Amino acid sequence: MIELGPGPSFLEYLNRDRPDLLPHTSAPAAGVPHATTIVALGYADGIVMAGDRRATMGNVIASRHIEKVFETDRYSVVGIAGAAGLAIDIAKLFQVELEHYEKIEGTLLSLEGKANRLASMIRSNLAMAMQGMSVVPLFAGYDTAKETGRLFSFDITGGLYEEVEHHSIGSGSVFARGSLKKLWQPEMDSMRAIRVAMEALYDAADDDSATGGPDTVRKLWPVVYTVTAEGATRVAEPVLAAMAQQIIDERTSQGMEA
């Protein structure tokens, strides 16, 4: 009998030989921390993705320090919303999946191919999603073939949709999306795009209790990545702190209630 070697998909290898290592949980959905709001938008040189730091469990803040945006490889990032622990496991497994493919094939998977791999992973979680343990990612990156940033959203069944200009997921997404529609402009530079992402999260936190705004007391700021032809870069906290303070000062000076 011929033994097949490892293929380009690490997920298929786990499904075949070690299903016990796949992300899973038996916890009730009501007792699981949930991650919320992620925003992403295109700009002149690529894309920006940002996520707030709050996780909630019902009406309780489960964590103020959670990170929801991850670099998946040199040219892509993923943000997660939903059951926090399971979502983080899936994000980390997706990182390994892309690294495994690159090592086996000797080349990077195309950006669209990466999005399809992630859709397959979300589809395999459908049984748990139907029990309330849903995970919904937002995927974005720089397409080196088309030389542009691209955004992809998903539903809990693994449905894959390419977005244009900007998108948001999570409980605060309806408020963040309204903010993005007002503030987004084509051909923005990176600093303007980061500012727009920060303002969208601020607006989401203003109306959605599950979304955390900038925390000046604890010095907690959103996790923000840019992805360009040069690769993925996490925006430094001093930059985010200064930008958050500008937003707070401007809105304080306006003195508006609503």
PDB file of C-alpha atoms in Angstrom:
ATOM      1  CA  MET A   1       0.000   0.000   0.000  1.00  0.00           C
ATOM      2  CA  ILE A   2       1.425   3.369  -1.018  1.00  0.00           C
ATOM      3  CA  GLU A   3       1.583   5.933   1.830  1.00  0.00           C
ATOM      4  CA  LEU A   4       0.703   9.410   0.601  1.00  0.00           C
ATOM      5  CA  GLY A   5       2.993  12.223   1.742  1.00  0.00           C
ATOM      6  CA  PRO A   6       1.752  15.501   3.184  1.00  0.00           C
ATOM      7  CA  GLY A   7      -0.200  17.614   0.717  1.00  0.00           C
ATOM      8  CA  PRO A   8      -0.271  21.405   0.503  1.00  0.00           C
ATOM      9  CA  SER A   9      -3.194  21.674   2.944  1.00  0.00           C
ATOM     10  CA  PHE A  10      -2.356  21.384   6.631  1.00  0.00           C
ATOM     11  CA  LEU A  11      -6.090  21.431   7.444  1.00  0.00           C
ATOM     12  CA  GLU A  12      -6.691  18.345   5.288  1.00  0.00           C
ATOM     13  CA  TYR A  13      -3.823  16.571   7.054  1.00  0.00           C
ATOM     14  CA  LEU A  14      -5.385  17.305  10.474  1.00  0.00           C
ATOM     15  CA  ASN A  15      -8.831  16.209   9.297  1.00  0.00           C
ATOM     16  CA  ARG A  16      -7.353  12.929   8.041  1.00  0.00           C
ATOM     17  CA  ASP A  17      -4.826  12.026  10.750  1.00  0.00           C
ATOM     18  CA  ARG A  18      -5.369  14.211  13.838  1.00  0.00           C
ATOM     19  CA  PRO A  19      -8.926  15.554  14.016  1.00  0.00           C
ATOM     20  CA  ASP A  20      -8.486  15.863  17.786  1.00  0.00           C
ATOM     21  CA  LEU A  21      -6.160  18.835  17.187  1.00  0.00           C
ATOM     22  CA  LEU A  22      -8.753  20.860  15.276  1.00  0.00           C
ATOM     23  CA  PRO A  23     -10.395  23.817  17.068  1.00  0.00           C
ATOM     24  CA  HIS A  24     -13.441  22.618  18.966  1.00  0.00           C
ATOM     25  CA  THR A  25     -15.327  23.334  22.146  1.00  0.00           C
ATOM     26  CA  SER A  26     -18.087  21.806  24.215  1.00  0.00           C
ATOM     27  CA  ALA A  27     -18.790  24.962  26.216  1.00  0.00           C
ATOM     28  CA  PRO A  28     -22.285  26.509  26.057  1.00  0.00           C
ATOM     29  CA  ALA A  29     -22.407  29.578  23.834  1.00  0.00           C
ATOM     30  CA  ALA A  30     -23.867  31.728  26.627  1.00  0.00           C
ATOM     31  CA  GLY A  31     -20.728  31.223  28.740  1.00  0.00           C
ATOM     32  CA  VAL A  32     -18.190  31.996  26.036  1.00  0.00           C
ATOM     33  CA  PRO A  33     -16.513  35.391  25.516  1.00  0.00           C
ATOM     34  CA  HIS A  34     -17.365  36.960  22.173  1.00  0.00           C
ATOM     35  CA  ALA A  35     -15.140  39.249  20.133  1.00  0.00           C
ATOM     36  CA  THR A  36     -16.583  42.208  18.306  1.00  0.00           C
ATOM     37  CA  THR A  37     -15.975  44.893  15.940  1.00  0.00           C
ATOM     38  CA  ILE A  38     -13.511  44.786  13.018  1.00  0.00           C
ATOM     39  CA  VAL A  39     -13.189  47.372  10.238  1.00  0.00           C
ATOM     40  CA  ALA A  40     -11.172  47.263   7.017  1.00  0.00           C
ATOM     41  CA  LEU A  41     -10.784  49.717   4.176  1.00  0.00           C
ATOM     42  CA  GLY A  42      -8.785  50.193   1.038  1.00  0.00           C
ATOM     43  CA  TYR A  43      -6.509  53.167   0.418  1.00  0.00           C
ATOM     44  CA  ALA A  44      -4.032  54.280  -2.249  1.00  0.00           C
ATOM     45  CA  ASP A  45      -1.253  51.826  -1.370  1.00  0.00           C
ATOM     46  CA  GLY A  46      -3.177  48.867   0.071  1.00  0.00           C
ATOM     47  CA  ILE A  47      -5.540  48.161   2.954  1.00  0.00           C
ATOM     48  CA  VAL A  48      -5.973  48.968   6.659  1.00  0.00           C
ATOM     49  CA  MET A  49      -7.625  46.608   9.138  1.00  0.00           C
ATOM     50  CA  ALA A  50      -8.423  47.520  12.739  1.00  0.00           C
ATOM     51  CA  GLY A  51     -10.136  45.840  15.673  1.00  0.00           C
ATOM     52  CA  ASP A  52     -11.146  47.034  19.126  1.00  0.00           C
ATOM     53  CA  ARG A  53      -9.843  45.291  22.266  1.00  0.00           C
ATOM     54  CA  ARG A  54     -13.060  44.282  24.083  1.00  0.00           C
ATOM     55  CA  ALA A  55     -14.593  40.817  24.498  1.00  0.00           C
ATOM     56  CA  THR A  56     -17.955  40.410  26.188  1.00  0.00           C
ATOM     57  CA  MET A  57     -19.822  37.556  27.865  1.00  0.00           C
ATOM     58  CA  GLY A  58     -23.467  38.526  27.965  1.00  0.00           C
ATOM     59  CA  ASN A  59     -23.626  41.881  29.735  1.00  0.00           C
ATOM     60  CA  VAL A  60     -20.154  41.455  31.290  1.00  0.00           C
ATOM     61  CA  ILE A  61     -16.831  42.672  29.876  1.00  0.00           C
ATOM     62  CA  ALA A  62     -14.812  39.442  29.679  1.00  0.00           C
ATOM     63  CA  SER A  63     -11.579  41.115  28.534  1.00  0.00           C
ATOM     64  CA  ARG A  64     -10.302  44.577  27.665  1.00  0.00           C
ATOM     65  CA  HIS A  65      -7.045  43.281  26.176  1.00  0.00           C
ATOM     66  CA  ILE A  66      -8.091  40.799  23.498  1.00  0.00           C
ATOM     67  CA  GLU A  67      -6.461  41.060  20.074  1.00  0.00           C
ATOM     68  CA  LYS A  68      -8.731  40.321  17.120  1.00  0.00           C
ATOM     69  CA  VAL A  69      -6.560  41.173  14.107  1.00  0.00           C
ATOM     70  CA  PHE A  70      -3.718  38.838  13.089  1.00  0.00           C
ATOM     71  CA  GLU A  71      -1.055  38.849  10.407  1.00  0.00           C
ATOM     72  CA  THR A  72      -1.616  35.605   8.489  1.00  0.00           C
ATOM     73  CA  ASP A  73       1.369  35.899   6.151  1.00  0.00           C
ATOM     74  CA  ARG A  74       3.507  38.613   4.555  1.00  0.00           C
ATOM     75  CA  TYR A  75       0.665  40.016   2.468  1.00  0.00           C
ATOM     76  CA  SER A  76      -2.548  39.340   4.392  1.00  0.00           C
ATOM     77  CA  VAL A  77      -4.339  39.856   7.695  1.00  0.00           C
ATOM     78  CA  VAL A  78      -7.499  38.451   9.247  1.00  0.00           C
ATOM     79  CA  GLY A  79      -9.869  39.922  11.809  1.00  0.00           C
ATOM     80  CA  ILE A  80     -12.261  37.771  13.807  1.00  0.00           C
ATOM     81  CA  ALA A  81     -15.661  38.251  15.417  1.00  0.00           C
ATOM     82  CA  GLY A  82     -17.733  35.684  17.274  1.00  0.00           C
ATOM     83  CA  ALA A  83     -16.821  33.061  19.892  1.00  0.00           C
ATOM     84  CA  ALA A  84     -13.450  34.456  20.928  1.00  0.00           C
ATOM     85  CA  GLY A  85     -11.457  31.355  21.883  1.00  0.00           C
ATOM     86  CA  LEU A  86     -12.624  29.368  18.866  1.00  0.00           C
ATOM     87  CA  ALA A  87     -12.060  32.343  16.557  1.00  0.00           C
ATOM     88  CA  ILE A  88      -8.481  32.823  17.761  1.00  0.00           C
ATOM     89  CA  ASP A  89      -7.798  29.089  17.287  1.00  0.00           C
ATOM     90  CA  ILE A  90      -9.110  29.261  13.718  1.00  0.00           C
ATOM     91  CA  ALA A  91      -6.998  32.364  12.999  1.00  0.00           C
ATOM     92  CA  LYS A  92      -3.868  30.606  14.276  1.00  0.00           C
ATOM     93  CA  LEU A  93      -4.670  27.433  12.328  1.00  0.00           C
ATOM     94  CA  PHE A  94      -5.127  29.568   9.209  1.00  0.00           C
ATOM     95  CA  GLN A  95      -1.643  31.024   9.760  1.00  0.00           C
ATOM     96  CA  VAL A  96      -0.200  27.497   9.918  1.00  0.00           C
ATOM     97  CA  GLU A  97      -2.225  26.463   6.856  1.00  0.00           C
ATOM     98  CA  LEU A  98      -0.664  29.242   4.747  1.00  0.00           C
ATOM     99  CA  GLU A  99       2.829  28.594   6.088  1.00  0.00           C
ATOM    100  CA  HIS A 100       2.465  24.862   5.389  1.00  0.00           C
ATOM    101  CA  TYR A 101       1.316  25.538   1.818  1.00  0.00           C
ATOM    102  CA  GLU A 102       4.284  27.832   1.187  1.00  0.00           C
ATOM    103  CA  LYS A 103       6.757  25.238   2.510  1.00  0.00           C
ATOM    104  CA  ILE A 104       5.274  22.351   0.520  1.00  0.00           C
ATOM    105  CA  GLU A 105       4.661  24.240  -2.739  1.00  0.00           C
ATOM    106  CA  GLY A 106       7.582  26.660  -2.534  1.00  0.00           C
ATOM    107  CA  THR A 107       5.370  29.637  -3.363  1.00  0.00           C
ATOM    108  CA  LEU A 108       2.722  31.834  -1.796  1.00  0.00           C
ATOM    109  CA  LEU A 109      -0.922  30.977  -2.333  1.00  0.00           C
ATOM    110  CA  SER A 110      -2.783  33.668  -4.284  1.00  0.00           C
ATOM    111  CA  LEU A 111      -4.850  36.105  -2.203  1.00  0.00           C
ATOM    112  CA  GLU A 112      -8.064  34.670  -3.624  1.00  0.00           C
ATOM    113  CA  GLY A 113      -6.776  31.168  -2.872  1.00  0.00           C
ATOM    114  CA  LYS A 114      -6.148  32.187   0.751  1.00  0.00           C
ATOM    115  CA  ALA A 115      -9.692  33.529   1.021  1.00  0.00           C
ATOM    116  CA  ASN A 116     -11.075  30.248  -0.338  1.00  0.00           C
ATOM    117  CA  ARG A 117      -9.016  28.241   2.187  1.00  0.00           C
ATOM    118  CA  LEU A 118     -10.418  30.354   5.026  1.00  0.00           C
ATOM    119  CA  ALA A 119     -13.959  29.897   3.682  1.00  0.00           C
ATOM    120  CA  SER A 120     -13.426  26.132   3.806  1.00  0.00           C
ATOM    121  CA  MET A 121     -12.311  26.363   7.445  1.00  0.00           C
ATOM    122  CA  ILE A 122     -15.394  28.394   8.392  1.00  0.00           C
ATOM    123  CA  ARG A 123     -17.617  25.914   6.543  1.00  0.00           C
ATOM    124  CA  SER A 124     -16.171  23.060   8.593  1.00  0.00           C
ATOM    125  CA  ASN A 125     -17.293  24.899  11.757  1.00  0.00           C
ATOM    126  CA  LEU A 126     -20.947  25.026  10.642  1.00  0.00           C
ATOM    127  CA  ALA A 127     -22.166  22.434  13.156  1.00  0.00           C
ATOM    128  CA  MET A 128     -20.873  24.506  16.066  1.00  0.00           C
ATOM    129  CA  ALA A 129     -22.104  27.728  14.467  1.00  0.00           C
ATOM    130  CA  MET A 130     -25.640  26.310  14.471  1.00  0.00           C
ATOM    131  CA  GLN A 131     -25.252  25.818  18.237  1.00  0.00           C
ATOM    132  CA  GLY A 132     -24.346  29.480  18.735  1.00  0.00           C
ATOM    133  CA  MET A 133     -20.551  29.054  18.474  1.00  0.00           C
ATOM    134  CA  SER A 134     -20.207  31.059  15.291  1.00  0.00           C
ATOM    135  CA  VAL A 135     -16.982  32.569  13.976  1.00  0.00           C
ATOM    136  CA  VAL A 136     -17.098  35.254  11.291  1.00  0.00           C
ATOM    137  CA  PRO A 137     -13.801  36.561   9.898  1.00  0.00           C
ATOM    138  CA  LEU A 138     -12.873  39.535   7.762  1.00  0.00           C
ATOM    139  CA  PHE A 139      -9.908  38.843   5.487  1.00  0.00           C
ATOM    140  CA  ALA A 140      -7.828  41.384   3.601  1.00  0.00           C
ATOM    141  CA  GLY A 141      -4.486  41.663   1.917  1.00  0.00           C
ATOM    142  CA  TYR A 142      -2.401  42.971  -0.928  1.00  0.00           C
ATOM    143  CA  ASP A 143      -2.853  41.137  -4.217  1.00  0.00           C
ATOM    144  CA  THR A 144       0.658  41.090  -5.695  1.00  0.00           C
ATOM    145  CA  ALA A 145      -0.661  39.945  -9.085  1.00  0.00           C
ATOM    146  CA  LYS A 146      -3.242  42.735  -9.400  1.00  0.00           C
ATOM    147  CA  GLU A 147      -1.140  45.205  -7.380  1.00  0.00           C
ATOM    148  CA  THR A 148      -4.026  46.351  -5.198  1.00  0.00           C
ATOM    149  CA  GLY A 149      -5.550  45.780  -1.766  1.00  0.00           C
ATOM    150  CA  ARG A 150      -8.614  43.508  -1.582  1.00  0.00           C
ATOM    151  CA  LEU A 151     -11.216  42.741   1.119  1.00  0.00           C
ATOM    152  CA  PHE A 152     -13.223  39.537   1.666  1.00  0.00           C
ATOM    153  CA  SER A 153     -16.121  38.865   4.022  1.00  0.00           C
ATOM    154  CA  PHE A 154     -17.753  35.555   4.997  1.00  0.00           C
ATOM    155  CA  ASP A 155     -20.948  34.194   6.492  1.00  0.00           C
ATOM    156  CA  ILE A 156     -21.217  31.344   9.019  1.00  0.00           C
ATOM    157  CA  THR A 157     -21.795  28.785   6.236  1.00  0.00           C
ATOM    158  CA  GLY A 158     -18.444  29.633   4.623  1.00  0.00           C
ATOM    159  CA  GLY A 159     -19.950  31.880   1.971  1.00  0.00           C
ATOM    160  CA  LEU A 160     -17.250  34.144   0.521  1.00  0.00           C
ATOM    161  CA  TYR A 161     -17.866  37.678  -0.756  1.00  0.00           C
ATOM    162  CA  GLU A 162     -15.427  40.262  -2.086  1.00  0.00           C
ATOM    163  CA  GLU A 163     -16.094  43.744  -0.717  1.00  0.00           C
ATOM    164  CA  VAL A 164     -15.208  47.068  -2.315  1.00  0.00           C
ATOM    165  CA  GLU A 165     -13.846  50.187  -0.610  1.00  0.00           C
ATOM    166  CA  HIS A 166     -14.536  49.135   3.004  1.00  0.00           C
ATOM    167  CA  HIS A 167     -16.370  46.695   5.266  1.00  0.00           C
ATOM    168  CA  SER A 168     -17.052  45.962   8.936  1.00  0.00           C
ATOM    169  CA  ILE A 169     -18.129  42.935  10.985  1.00  0.00           C
ATOM    170  CA  GLY A 170     -19.214  42.337  14.582  1.00  0.00           C
ATOM    171  CA  SER A 171     -21.875  43.769  16.859  1.00  0.00           C
ATOM    172  CA  GLY A 172     -20.779  47.370  16.265  1.00  0.00           C
ATOM    173  CA  SER A 173     -20.503  46.958  12.506  1.00  0.00           C
ATOM    174  CA  VAL A 174     -23.701  48.815  11.648  1.00  0.00           C
ATOM    175  CA  PHE A 175     -22.380  51.949  13.370  1.00  0.00           C
ATOM    176  CA  ALA A 176     -18.833  51.509  12.060  1.00  0.00           C
ATOM    177  CA  ARG A 177     -20.110  51.037   8.524  1.00  0.00           C
ATOM    178  CA  GLY A 178     -22.091  54.264   8.678  1.00  0.00           C
ATOM    179  CA  SER A 179     -18.951  56.067   9.795  1.00  0.00           C
ATOM    180  CA  LEU A 180     -16.890  54.479   7.008  1.00  0.00           C
ATOM    181  CA  LYS A 181     -19.418  55.586   4.394  1.00  0.00           C
ATOM    182  CA  LYS A 182     -19.074  59.202   5.518  1.00  0.00           C
ATOM    183  CA  LEU A 183     -15.290  59.288   5.988  1.00  0.00           C
ATOM    184  CA  TRP A 184     -13.840  56.976   3.321  1.00  0.00           C
ATOM    185  CA  GLN A 185     -12.366  58.585   0.216  1.00  0.00           C
ATOM    186  CA  PRO A 186     -10.504  57.051  -2.727  1.00  0.00           C
ATOM    187  CA  GLU A 187      -6.730  57.481  -2.885  1.00  0.00           C
ATOM    188  CA  MET A 188      -6.288  58.281   0.819  1.00  0.00           C
ATOM    189  CA  ASP A 189      -2.784  57.975   2.199  1.00  0.00           C
ATOM    190  CA  SER A 190      -1.974  55.531   5.004  1.00  0.00           C
ATOM    191  CA  MET A 191      -2.270  58.009   7.896  1.00  0.00           C
ATOM    192  CA  ARG A 192      -5.665  59.219   6.714  1.00  0.00           C
ATOM    193  CA  ALA A 193      -6.854  55.618   6.263  1.00  0.00           C
ATOM    194  CA  ILE A 194      -5.707  54.719   9.796  1.00  0.00           C
ATOM    195  CA  ARG A 195      -7.529  57.774  11.125  1.00  0.00           C
ATOM    196  CA  VAL A 196     -10.739  56.732   9.332  1.00  0.00           C
ATOM    197  CA  ALA A 197     -10.497  53.216  10.811  1.00  0.00           C
ATOM    198  CA  MET A 198      -9.957  54.662  14.305  1.00  0.00           C
ATOM    199  CA  GLU A 199     -12.943  57.003  13.948  1.00  0.00           C
ATOM    200  CA  ALA A 200     -15.162  54.153  12.730  1.00  0.00           C
ATOM    201  CA  LEU A 201     -14.268  52.093  15.824  1.00  0.00           C
ATOM    202  CA  TYR A 202     -14.838  55.147  18.036  1.00  0.00           C
ATOM    203  CA  ASP A 203     -18.316  55.615  16.535  1.00  0.00           C
ATOM    204  CA  ALA A 204     -19.077  51.910  17.002  1.00  0.00           C
ATOM    205  CA  ALA A 205     -18.017  52.066  20.668  1.00  0.00           C
ATOM    206  CA  ASP A 206     -20.187  55.144  21.171  1.00  0.00           C
ATOM    207  CA  ASP A 207     -23.370  53.180  20.379  1.00  0.00           C
ATOM    208  CA  ASP A 208     -22.470  49.514  20.920  1.00  0.00           C
ATOM    209  CA  SER A 209     -21.661  48.448  24.489  1.00  0.00           C
ATOM    210  CA  ALA A 210     -19.800  45.351  23.254  1.00  0.00           C
ATOM    211  CA  THR A 211     -17.243  47.492  21.388  1.00  0.00           C
ATOM    212  CA  GLY A 212     -14.440  49.096  23.376  1.00  0.00           C
ATOM    213  CA  GLY A 213     -13.241  52.591  22.557  1.00  0.00           C
ATOM    214  CA  PRO A 214      -9.715  53.924  23.144  1.00  0.00           C
ATOM    215  CA  ASP A 215      -8.858  53.488  26.826  1.00  0.00           C
ATOM    216  CA  THR A 216      -6.660  56.395  27.914  1.00  0.00           C
ATOM    217  CA  VAL A 217      -6.528  55.187  31.531  1.00  0.00           C
ATOM    218  CA  ARG A 218      -5.183  51.710  30.717  1.00  0.00           C
ATOM    219  CA  LYS A 219      -3.353  52.910  27.572  1.00  0.00           C
ATOM    220  CA  LEU A 220      -5.222  50.447  25.365  1.00  0.00           C
ATOM    221  CA  TRP A 221      -5.643  51.213  21.676  1.00  0.00           C
ATOM    222  CA  PRO A 222      -7.105  49.245  18.764  1.00  0.00           C
ATOM    223  CA  VAL A 223      -4.955  46.712  16.938  1.00  0.00           C
ATOM    224  CA  VAL A 224      -4.298  48.195  13.490  1.00  0.00           C
ATOM    225  CA  TYR A 225      -2.447  46.715  10.499  1.00  0.00           C
ATOM    226  CA  THR A 226      -1.599  48.115   7.096  1.00  0.00           C
ATOM    227  CA  VAL A 227      -0.838  45.794   4.161  1.00  0.00           C
ATOM    228  CA  THR A 228       0.941  47.101   1.066  1.00  0.00           C
ATOM    229  CA  ALA A 229       3.323  45.830  -1.603  1.00  0.00           C
ATOM    230  CA  GLU A 230       5.986  45.976   1.127  1.00  0.00           C
ATOM    231  CA  GLY A 231       4.021  43.552   3.330  1.00  0.00           C
ATOM    232  CA  ALA A 232       1.934  43.662   6.510  1.00  0.00           C
ATOM    233  CA  THR A 233       2.898  46.130   9.250  1.00  0.00           C
ATOM    234  CA  ARG A 234       1.376  46.615  12.675  1.00  0.00           C
ATOM    235  CA  VAL A 235       0.849  50.311  13.435  1.00  0.00           C
ATOM    236  CA  ALA A 236       2.887  51.385  16.472  1.00  0.00           C
ATOM    237  CA  GLU A 237       1.019  52.170  19.696  1.00  0.00           C
ATOM    238  CA  PRO A 238       2.459  55.726  20.043  1.00  0.00           C
ATOM    239  CA  VAL A 239       0.957  56.573  16.640  1.00  0.00           C
ATOM    240  CA  LEU A 240      -2.429  55.158  17.689  1.00  0.00           C
ATOM    241  CA  ALA A 241      -2.276  56.910  21.084  1.00  0.00           C
ATOM    242  CA  ALA A 242      -1.629  60.295  19.466  1.00  0.00           C
ATOM    243  CA  MET A 243      -4.376  59.745  16.903  1.00  0.00           C
ATOM    244  CA  ALA A 244      -6.890  58.622  19.549  1.00  0.00           C
ATOM    245  CA  GLN A 245      -6.123  61.713  21.624  1.00  0.00           C
ATOM    246  CA  GLN A 246      -6.694  63.931  18.583  1.00  0.00           C
ATOM    247  CA  ILE A 247     -10.098  62.341  18.008  1.00  0.00           C
ATOM    248  CA  ILE A 248     -11.058  62.722  21.680  1.00  0.00           C
ATOM    249  CA  ASP A 249      -9.896  66.371  21.788  1.00  0.00           C
ATOM    250  CA  GLU A 250     -11.739  67.278  18.582  1.00  0.00           C
ATOM    251  CA  ARG A 251     -14.989  65.677  19.694  1.00  0.00           C
ATOM    252  CA  THR A 252     -14.695  67.209  23.158  1.00  0.00           C
ATOM    253  CA  SER A 253     -14.244  70.678  21.660  1.00  0.00           C
ATOM    254  CA  GLN A 254     -17.319  70.191  19.460  1.00  0.00           C
ATOM    255  CA  GLY A 255     -19.416  69.679  22.595  1.00  0.00           C
ATOM    256  CA  MET A 256     -22.072  67.590  20.845  1.00  0.00           C
ATOM    257  CA  GLU A 257     -24.375  65.362  22.895  1.00  0.00           C
ATOM    258  CA  ALA A 258     -25.745  62.993  20.241  1.00  0.00           C
TER     259      ALA A 258
END
